[in-house]
């Protein structure tokens, strides 16, 4: 913020509270998207383009002994074949496989690139490559090596409080169970894609990404050129869910291919190539021990999670992370361990840690509630964390109680019978379940340019990107709110690395980061406009005090005398017909170490389980969330609903199946990798409390993109238990697991 | 995908002649064949498009009904004759795939759709007797949750994935084919094969024979039939187990029954013993349970699919119960 006092001044909260109230009723980019005018990375026409196809390893472990490319080179349309034996030497930026050595760490790892006139020709030539491997024994069976789990190399963010042994000794009820979640893949609609072209040592890239700045710096590092030489564009991203947050091999390989083939290259991954080479959510095995006294007070929470990690990097699915702050308990220990497997890298996937961790913890709480004979909501209220239990810091804002109440009311929780298997309608066993939702609130500095144009329109530019979440929409609103004008008058440009730098779209940090940047730039631009008017002898505002000038609907006016006013257009017209512009970078709250910020929610599920076929239908999901300011109703609620759908998916459907002998994903397509279809999704009722968190962020908003999935899978698992009396602790809950429970 | 020639046939004889070329295959809607070509499982040198033959009629023939091999799954499912006289077939078709796929898929192509065994569909797996005879079976030690519990062999445990075929088995359909040696008919029960030692052969159709029609006998189960599909999501998933159940009732007595299972064997699994046990019986849980036991008698599970045995039994009872009540899926 350019004026940090702003958010300390309660008076100003009134002004800020208005932010987000001039809502765009539709998605800013909605029309462009539904009419096909919105261009995605692979759709930009580039002259003289060639197509690259990534060749992938077919063994999980070993080295490449040789690649005979004679036949492939002769194949029709082939321009270049790049292998570890002839690839240009690059700097390896991060954990990518860019043909700098012959090691194979997982089946599916990129090991060569064929560049040809057309994609079918590139694929056809790839089939002619004769690749010889020296195979090594592979580690593929998670359960077999679970006992060899090790500590993460750089620590696992473990927590500890109290005296676990002493607390356990006092307990009257103990839950001690293991919960597991499978490997998952993100599967955004838009496949990963990069179009790369070189002009001398300048690189132009269209990349499907959640972070143009990351792509820019990785590419610069790989090719040892200044970042300014790399121009990355990505006006639209067709979803990413974390998988486009990292700069993966294919992005650099596309640029390498363009260099070698000396022509622009387009590289689009096939759906089957998105299972492994662009990251996975690791599986988890979570051992949880909860100990409580008979009145429901938690004495000990112990959460030890183990996940797989690839041999390329230590990546932790931090399932136990949020356990340290969710509920009060006398004692607590959490830990993370890793098991090395010959699989592709783990990475962020929508609510990394919280999504998986809430499965274990929130099912365990349901088990505890049953044993204690206490209502599941009541149990959570008994252990409500009034302060962040980690350092005892106050929350910047926490309204989880209201979430429980509101969601429970909307759901009709009072109709639930605690005893299982009591509610039957025909052949359907009906069950209710609930869980707490939570996700961290983070923000980072973010820059923006705001330009007030002589034609009365406003231009906003930010070096971030919209992965489909609504970033365009909320930025148009933020500028409009700050200048008090119609958001339809604001034009937003994103997804271009020449714009003021911002950062990646991930971790639910976007809204809380980019909006303040635009707010600051807009305040600054407005001030410039005011100063111009004051200095202009022909302006009705000439000589006025800065504080007295306000703006509304494209006009400047005096607060003390609203008659004295003129439009932006007249003022700028008189002053050279040139725009007024300002660039600003938002800063983090100075007092941010004095409080803790987090988002909260309560999620309820009703399921119907068929008594004969054991098929599960999720009839209803009801969630209420405390996510600070709800900046835009349409895009915000859409994010939450999408998250809840992900929860259904996680509970019932998704699982990446990796063959235990070959290390290959066997269900690498949408017929076999199940996500919910329309018939699986019924009523979803999502509300946001919309209580601004001004301490955290001058606009009061925390992130919204990930919290929807958290808790949702556990709520469904708990509802299935309530319906059937069958406790399934291993996701996804397929009908055979219900039968066998 | 390998390059291939494309030829659009306009008459059955022309199609049969064209397909005699080495490596040529018929092309229906392409929803299965083209997918398998993309993954190099199928590598035909030529495709003979048979969707422009005049095989798109559904007509009453004698007491029964004849369905052209080119009739699309959507058209068939929604056809007046099928909806009213053979609702079991209509239900089975509508439970399969997605509307887009059903709009493309043909009756002939559906009869010949290949297994969805993961190891068959990915050529990187070296062992698949169906794809490469003699190479072994990766599924036996791999993921076999979707695989057969009935009629499998040590060479192959794959299932036939079709829903339509299950209904055709319960309805006792006949397949009409034409080839270089003329026309012949094959009973549905003899059309698909068990894997035995030749899992590379899905059916008894010769590669140069064209399916021209499917004939349904006089409708018996129009009032009492049910197609129950049990799967991992509510739509757009292949059956773990499916049941096509048809009953002909005389008052409260079962006069005849058609019962076939999907998702459990290399072919639609029709159980004559189960059907026989129902004849003369009064609909009751005991009678249906007995039929269920008979239908899955001899089932042998693999590592991940033992649940299918109990699931099949429960599903049979349920489907028969609903069929007896006259409930439409
Ligand atoms: C994602 C997905 C989900 C699916 N889900 C289901 C499901 O739930 N249930 C289900 O039953 N099916 C399902 N299917 C399969 C679908 O029903 C089949 O792909 C379809 O029926 C095949 O018909 P087609 O006309 O497209 O055949 P093609 O793909 O054109 O041909 C299949 C085979 O039949 C041969 N052939 C075609 N016509 C003739 C003829 N007249 N004479 C001789 N040979 C012929 C071809 O040579 C080829 O070998 C699914 C398919 C996909 C891709
Ligand atoms: S089950 Fe049949 S199709 Fe599957 S791998 Fe074995 S042989 Fe091949």
PDB file of N, CA and C in Angstrom, chain A residues 432-469:
ATOM      1  N   UNK A 432     -25.740 -38.203   6.801  1.00  0.00           N
ATOM      2  CA  UNK A 432     -25.266 -36.815   6.889  1.00  0.00           C
ATOM      3  C   UNK A 432     -23.854 -36.817   7.471  1.00  0.00           C
ATOM      4  N   UNK A 433     -23.030 -35.925   6.968  1.00  0.00           N
ATOM      5  CA  UNK A 433     -21.688 -35.790   7.529  1.00  0.00           C
ATOM      6  C   UNK A 433     -21.214 -34.354   7.411  1.00  0.00           C
ATOM      7  N   UNK A 434     -20.253 -33.993   8.219  1.00  0.00           N
ATOM      8  CA  UNK A 434     -19.729 -32.625   8.140  1.00  0.00           C
ATOM      9  C   UNK A 434     -18.235 -32.616   8.432  1.00  0.00           C
ATOM     10  N   UNK A 435     -17.611 -31.499   8.126  1.00  0.00           N
ATOM     11  CA  UNK A 435     -16.197 -31.321   8.426  1.00  0.00           C
ATOM     12  C   UNK A 435     -15.886 -29.831   8.412  1.00  0.00           C
ATOM     13  N   UNK A 436     -14.769 -29.488   9.008  1.00  0.00           N
ATOM     14  CA  UNK A 436     -14.289 -28.107   8.948  1.00  0.00           C
ATOM     15  C   UNK A 436     -13.450 -27.945   7.699  1.00  0.00           C
ATOM     16  N   UNK A 437     -13.585 -26.798   7.053  1.00  0.00           N
ATOM     17  CA  UNK A 437     -12.740 -26.467   5.912  1.00  0.00           C
ATOM     18  C   UNK A 437     -11.745 -25.406   6.361  1.00  0.00           C
ATOM     19  N   UNK A 438     -10.551 -25.430   5.821  1.00  0.00           N
ATOM     20  CA  UNK A 438      -9.591 -24.392   6.187  1.00  0.00           C
ATOM     21  C   UNK A 438      -8.531 -24.257   5.125  1.00  0.00           C
ATOM     22  N   UNK A 439      -8.026 -23.059   4.981  1.00  0.00           N
ATOM     23  CA  UNK A 439      -6.875 -22.867   4.106  1.00  0.00           C
ATOM     24  C   UNK A 439      -6.132 -21.606   4.551  1.00  0.00           C
ATOM     25  N   UNK A 440      -4.837 -21.636   4.404  1.00  0.00           N
ATOM     26  CA  UNK A 440      -4.011 -20.518   4.807  1.00  0.00           C
ATOM     27  C   UNK A 440      -4.313 -19.266   4.005  1.00  0.00           C
ATOM     28  N   UNK A 441      -4.018 -18.116   4.572  1.00  0.00           N
ATOM     29  CA  UNK A 441      -4.176 -16.856   3.857  1.00  0.00           C
ATOM     30  C   UNK A 441      -2.783 -16.312   3.612  1.00  0.00           C
ATOM     31  N   UNK A 442      -2.437 -16.137   2.382  1.00  0.00           N
ATOM     32  CA  UNK A 442      -1.113 -15.606   2.075  1.00  0.00           C
ATOM     33  C   UNK A 442      -1.218 -14.455   1.091  1.00  0.00           C
ATOM     34  N   UNK A 443      -0.226 -13.597   1.118  1.00  0.00           N
ATOM     35  CA  UNK A 443      -0.153 -12.578   0.080  1.00  0.00           C
ATOM     36  C   UNK A 443       1.294 -12.238  -0.178  1.00  0.00           C
ATOM     37  N   UNK A 444       1.537 -11.649  -1.319  1.00  0.00           N
ATOM     38  CA  UNK A 444       2.886 -11.255  -1.701  1.00  0.00           C
ATOM     39  C   UNK A 444       2.793  -9.875  -2.323  1.00  0.00           C
ATOM     40  N   UNK A 445       3.920  -9.174  -2.392  1.00  0.00           N
ATOM     41  CA  UNK A 445       3.890  -7.874  -3.065  1.00  0.00           C
ATOM     42  C   UNK A 445       3.530  -8.065  -4.533  1.00  0.00           C
ATOM     43  N   UNK A 446       2.833  -7.119  -5.091  1.00  0.00           N
ATOM     44  CA  UNK A 446       2.429  -7.233  -6.492  1.00  0.00           C
ATOM     45  C   UNK A 446       2.360  -5.837  -7.099  1.00  0.00           C
ATOM     46  N   UNK A 447       2.884  -5.698  -8.311  1.00  0.00           N
ATOM     47  CA  UNK A 447       2.898  -4.392  -8.972  1.00  0.00           C
ATOM     48  C   UNK A 447       1.779  -4.295  -9.995  1.00  0.00           C
ATOM     49  N   UNK A 448       1.472  -3.057 -10.352  1.00  0.00           N
ATOM     50  CA  UNK A 448       0.427  -2.833 -11.344  1.00  0.00           C
ATOM     51  C   UNK A 448       0.627  -1.474 -11.980  1.00  0.00           C
ATOM     52  N   UNK A 449       0.103  -1.326 -13.175  1.00  0.00           N
ATOM     53  CA  UNK A 449       0.041  -0.003 -13.796  1.00  0.00           C
ATOM     54  C   UNK A 449      -1.428   0.330 -14.000  1.00  0.00           C
ATOM     55  N   UNK A 450      -1.774   1.567 -13.670  1.00  0.00           N
ATOM     56  CA  UNK A 450      -3.129   2.039 -13.940  1.00  0.00           C
ATOM     57  C   UNK A 450      -3.016   3.325 -14.741  1.00  0.00           C
ATOM     58  N   UNK A 451      -3.740   3.362 -15.833  1.00  0.00           N
ATOM     59  CA  UNK A 451      -3.657   4.496 -16.761  1.00  0.00           C
ATOM     60  C   UNK A 451      -5.059   5.038 -16.971  1.00  0.00           C
ATOM     61  N   UNK A 452      -5.219   6.341 -16.685  1.00  0.00           N
ATOM     62  CA  UNK A 452      -6.531   6.968 -16.924  1.00  0.00           C
ATOM     63  C   UNK A 452      -6.458   7.649 -18.287  1.00  0.00           C
ATOM     64  N   UNK A 453      -7.308   7.241 -19.198  1.00  0.00           N
ATOM     65  CA  UNK A 453      -7.198   7.677 -20.589  1.00  0.00           C
ATOM     66  C   UNK A 453      -8.095   8.868 -20.867  1.00  0.00           C
ATOM     67  N   UNK A 454      -7.693   9.709 -21.834  1.00  0.00           N
ATOM     68  CA  UNK A 454      -8.492  10.895 -22.170  1.00  0.00           C
ATOM     69  C   UNK A 454      -9.894  10.538 -22.658  1.00  0.00           C
ATOM     70  N   UNK A 455     -10.091   9.331 -23.136  1.00  0.00           N
ATOM     71  CA  UNK A 455     -11.445   8.970 -23.597  1.00  0.00           C
ATOM     72  C   UNK A 455     -12.349   8.504 -22.458  1.00  0.00           C
ATOM     73  N   UNK A 456     -11.848   8.601 -21.240  1.00  0.00           N
ATOM     74  CA  UNK A 456     -12.688   8.259 -20.101  1.00  0.00           C
ATOM     75  C   UNK A 456     -12.550   6.821 -19.653  1.00  0.00           C
ATOM     76  N   UNK A 457     -11.811   6.016 -20.406  1.00  0.00           N
ATOM     77  CA  UNK A 457     -11.625   4.633 -19.992  1.00  0.00           C
ATOM     78  C   UNK A 457     -10.369   4.515 -19.131  1.00  0.00           C
ATOM     79  N   UNK A 458     -10.254   3.387 -18.468  1.00  0.00           N
ATOM     80  CA  UNK A 458      -9.115   3.168 -17.585  1.00  0.00           C
ATOM     81  C   UNK A 458      -8.448   1.859 -17.989  1.00  0.00           C
ATOM     82  N   UNK A 459      -7.121   1.904 -18.077  1.00  0.00           N
ATOM     83  CA  UNK A 459      -6.371   0.694 -18.426  1.00  0.00           C
ATOM     84  C   UNK A 459      -5.640   0.183 -17.187  1.00  0.00           C
ATOM     85  N   UNK A 460      -5.750  -1.119 -16.954  1.00  0.00           N
ATOM     86  CA  UNK A 460      -5.048  -1.749 -15.841  1.00  0.00           C
ATOM     87  C   UNK A 460      -4.145  -2.838 -16.416  1.00  0.00           C
ATOM     88  N   UNK A 461      -2.894  -2.856 -16.035  1.00  0.00           N
ATOM     89  CA  UNK A 461      -1.983  -3.903 -16.503  1.00  0.00           C
ATOM     90  C   UNK A 461      -1.243  -4.525 -15.336  1.00  0.00           C
ATOM     91  N   UNK A 462      -1.263  -5.848 -15.266  1.00  0.00           N
ATOM     92  CA  UNK A 462      -0.559  -6.563 -14.199  1.00  0.00           C
ATOM     93  C   UNK A 462       0.134  -7.785 -14.800  1.00  0.00           C
ATOM     94  N   UNK A 463       1.377  -8.003 -14.389  1.00  0.00           N
ATOM     95  CA  UNK A 463       2.132  -9.152 -14.893  1.00  0.00           C
ATOM     96  C   UNK A 463       1.772 -10.442 -14.191  1.00  0.00           C
ATOM     97  N   UNK A 464       0.479 -10.662 -14.018  1.00  0.00           N
ATOM     98  CA  UNK A 464       0.020 -11.942 -13.498  1.00  0.00           C
ATOM     99  C   UNK A 464      -0.800 -12.586 -14.605  1.00  0.00           C
ATOM    100  N   UNK A 465      -1.565 -13.605 -14.313  1.00  0.00           N
ATOM    101  CA  UNK A 465      -2.349 -14.268 -15.332  1.00  0.00           C
ATOM    102  C   UNK A 465      -3.635 -14.744 -14.683  1.00  0.00           C
ATOM    103  N   UNK A 466      -4.619 -14.995 -15.538  1.00  0.00           N
ATOM    104  CA  UNK A 466      -5.904 -15.472 -15.024  1.00  0.00           C
ATOM    105  C   UNK A 466      -6.050 -16.925 -15.426  1.00  0.00           C
ATOM    106  N   UNK A 467      -5.931 -17.808 -14.452  1.00  0.00           N
ATOM    107  CA  UNK A 467      -6.008 -19.231 -14.818  1.00  0.00           C
ATOM    108  C   UNK A 467      -7.441 -19.718 -14.924  1.00  0.00           C
ATOM    109  N   UNK A 468      -8.357 -18.755 -15.008  1.00  0.00           N
ATOM    110  CA  UNK A 468      -9.760 -19.122 -15.148  1.00  0.00           C
ATOM    111  C   UNK A 468     -10.558 -18.788 -13.907  1.00  0.00           C
ATOM    112  N   UNK A 469      -9.861 -18.208 -12.929  1.00  0.00           N
ATOM    113  CA  UNK A 469     -10.490 -17.995 -11.635  1.00  0.00           C
ATOM    114  C   UNK A 469     -11.269 -16.690 -11.543  1.00  0.00           C
TER     115      UNK A 469
END
